């Protein structure tokens, strides 16, 4: 019935629509397109013969109830309320060829015979065009990361750089063949088989000693040690600390030769994946990180998220020192492994509420910080939940996350990507109006990272009382997550109503048909207060969950994880894709 | 076909032309002409999104489609499904706010 393009279903026309199109020439909706009226703000498209027309049912004169349809064949307007009366249906039955109508208030096509919405590519394209012409400018904005673009316009260049190639299993080249023979030992043989018997924990599990309130560091390190692309990178010797230190020592002198967080990470991976089960003390790593983040160097408790960001920055800085700075576009991840793994691109649309002009900017991000929903006890939510309950609707509709006020990660993401009206104290400058106007802002994800890190803002700051407090409210998070609804393409699509998005089927951006499914593999939890608390990480390997509490790693049941208070959640893309290597000579 | 778009609406011979417009119709036309109806609709949309009503309706539709199968559901089915529940679950404070807006509009329009 429908075909899938770019992950979105493209509906096939009903028989009546096909007949209509075949009978009315190459542009059957041409006349209708002249009647598209777009009203800012919001840019809603309606069908009116004259701008001031008040549509009215030709049979019963009804004009105040909704769902008025104009017959596309003869332009007569009728009401449609299938349970009471449908003069639109009567009309379609009385005259063959008059089954297709258009909703006058939504500019959406409808087949009165099928009782269902239908879609026409050309008509939908015309509606979207009318709406975007209203909302775009001809001038470009200032700022290095701001990109002026209409929906029909350009996309970030960096996503088209390298073409995708099929996966080929690794084969050692001649150099690797030799070193493999000489230097390597088998992972499993009689002497160390006992270390990796099936009853024991999998490879790479090693407790991390707390060196004095360093659980914030241990928890993040455990998550990073088991972040698949990062783990593969370091275990695959992609950053060799001996080679790096040798190189840096020669260039910078002995002082700078120690400052490479990536080298310290490499050392950490070697230690943790060595097969040794005794707890490891990441003292060297802590010391290196202190040198990088001098302001955080103390034995006081720190925030794990702050550490995470600072660490990624540290890896980026040190690695980029070798290459030319700012050569790679922001968000492409070509600069260092930290960004390759965690960097995505967020899109921000700001629409002027007065003239409808929309300004779009793209910014790279290494994680997404989410607000917890405001106080669950709001009158709006509880009263609507009560009335729904009274209807005895099917059990599967009464999902706890929707109606009983439990916060979910999906709910947070929906709120993150919802169009938000900025308050009158937050007026933004509008290009067209040339003054600050009230605006509507909407976030969406332009490019998904390999690993999505979600950070839950559990720290509430009250400006009145000049203090912060921690929000302990439970947040439900799924083990599998489909990010498709939060992508820019989905968000844009929903902005234009129910239509075929005119840019479906374009092969411009190969990242469109990448899988959007993610799997949870690490959860960093926090217990306690803002100033005195403890971080614990839960890791998932082969669908088995393990609790990493500083030096102690134990296997736990998944229900423990589900009930835990998530602070940072790490999801990895389920399917990986490969691009041609930029450096042809190296692996 | 081009001409038919510009043709005035077909008067139905059966209905008498002499009916006085009802108060509801007069109010509706005044609201539309002044642009107030458009503003009220936007306000209503905003409130219904904020309080989660739209998400709840979406969830109802989704689970219905999941149950029936995507190809066995029509727009009319969904409208029929959520209209009674939707009308009943609009929060009181939203209704109150809109009524207040309409009331002040009527007073200012001196009807």
Short mmCIF file of N, CA and C in Angstrom, two decimals, chain A residues 374-388 403, chain B residues 47 50-53 56 88-97:
data_model
loop_
_atom_site.label_atom_id
_atom_site.label_comp_id
_atom_site.label_asym_id
_atom_site.label_seq_id
_atom_site.Cartn_x
_atom_site.Cartn_y
_atom_site.Cartn_z
N UNK A 374 8.17 19.85 34.06
CA UNK A 374 7.84 20.63 35.25
C UNK A 374 6.86 19.88 36.14
N UNK A 375 6.59 20.44 37.27
CA UNK A 375 5.78 19.82 38.31
C UNK A 375 4.60 19.01 37.77
N UNK A 376 4.58 17.74 38.09
CA UNK A 376 3.57 16.85 37.53
C UNK A 376 2.18 17.21 37.98
N UNK A 377 2.06 17.94 39.08
CA UNK A 377 0.74 18.17 39.65
C UNK A 377 -0.03 19.31 39.01
N UNK A 378 0.39 19.76 37.82
CA UNK A 378 -0.29 20.88 37.18
C UNK A 378 -1.76 20.58 36.93
N UNK A 379 -2.58 21.60 37.04
CA UNK A 379 -4.03 21.37 36.93
C UNK A 379 -4.42 20.84 35.56
N UNK A 380 -3.71 21.33 34.55
CA UNK A 380 -4.06 20.91 33.20
C UNK A 380 -3.92 19.42 33.02
N UNK A 381 -2.77 18.92 33.40
CA UNK A 381 -2.51 17.52 33.14
C UNK A 381 -3.42 16.61 33.95
N UNK A 382 -3.63 16.95 35.21
CA UNK A 382 -4.37 16.02 36.06
C UNK A 382 -5.83 15.99 35.67
N UNK A 383 -6.39 17.12 35.26
CA UNK A 383 -7.81 17.08 34.94
C UNK A 383 -8.05 16.33 33.65
N UNK A 384 -7.11 16.48 32.71
CA UNK A 384 -7.32 15.74 31.46
C UNK A 384 -7.13 14.26 31.68
N UNK A 385 -6.21 13.92 32.57
CA UNK A 385 -5.99 12.49 32.85
C UNK A 385 -7.23 11.91 33.50
N UNK A 386 -7.85 12.69 34.38
CA UNK A 386 -9.04 12.20 35.06
C UNK A 386 -10.15 11.92 34.06
N UNK A 387 -10.38 12.86 33.14
CA UNK A 387 -11.49 12.64 32.22
C UNK A 387 -11.25 11.48 31.30
N UNK A 388 -10.00 11.26 30.93
CA UNK A 388 -9.72 10.12 30.07
C UNK A 388 -9.97 8.82 30.82
N UNK A 403 -0.34 9.00 30.77
CA UNK A 403 -1.49 9.54 31.50
C UNK A 403 -1.32 9.63 32.99
N UNK B 47 -2.30 26.27 23.89
CA UNK B 47 -2.68 25.75 25.21
C UNK B 47 -2.82 24.24 25.22
N UNK B 50 0.59 22.70 25.26
CA UNK B 50 1.27 22.90 26.55
C UNK B 50 0.79 21.95 27.62
N UNK B 51 -0.54 21.71 27.65
CA UNK B 51 -1.06 20.89 28.74
C UNK B 51 -1.01 19.40 28.41
N UNK B 52 -0.48 19.06 27.25
CA UNK B 52 -0.31 17.65 26.92
C UNK B 52 -1.50 17.01 26.25
N UNK B 53 -2.51 17.82 25.96
CA UNK B 53 -3.74 17.25 25.36
C UNK B 53 -3.44 16.68 23.97
N UNK B 56 -1.75 13.40 24.17
CA UNK B 56 -2.65 12.34 24.57
C UNK B 56 -3.51 11.87 23.39
N UNK B 88 -14.15 16.11 25.68
CA UNK B 88 -14.37 15.98 27.13
C UNK B 88 -13.11 16.24 27.93
N UNK B 89 -11.96 16.07 27.32
CA UNK B 89 -10.74 16.16 28.11
C UNK B 89 -10.03 17.51 27.99
N UNK B 90 -10.66 18.47 27.37
CA UNK B 90 -10.06 19.80 27.33
C UNK B 90 -10.08 20.36 28.76
N UNK B 91 -8.94 20.77 29.27
CA UNK B 91 -8.91 21.22 30.67
C UNK B 91 -9.78 22.45 30.87
N UNK B 92 -10.34 22.55 32.08
CA UNK B 92 -11.24 23.65 32.38
C UNK B 92 -10.58 25.00 32.21
N UNK B 93 -9.31 25.09 32.59
CA UNK B 93 -8.68 26.41 32.53
C UNK B 93 -8.51 26.88 31.09
N UNK B 94 -8.42 25.94 30.17
CA UNK B 94 -8.32 26.32 28.76
C UNK B 94 -9.67 26.85 28.27
N UNK B 95 -10.72 26.13 28.63
CA UNK B 95 -12.07 26.58 28.26
C UNK B 95 -12.33 27.96 28.82
N UNK B 96 -11.98 28.14 30.09
CA UNK B 96 -12.24 29.41 30.75
C UNK B 96 -11.52 30.55 30.06
N UNK B 97 -10.28 30.31 29.70
CA UNK B 97 -9.51 31.37 29.06
C UNK B 97 -10.11 31.77 27.73
#
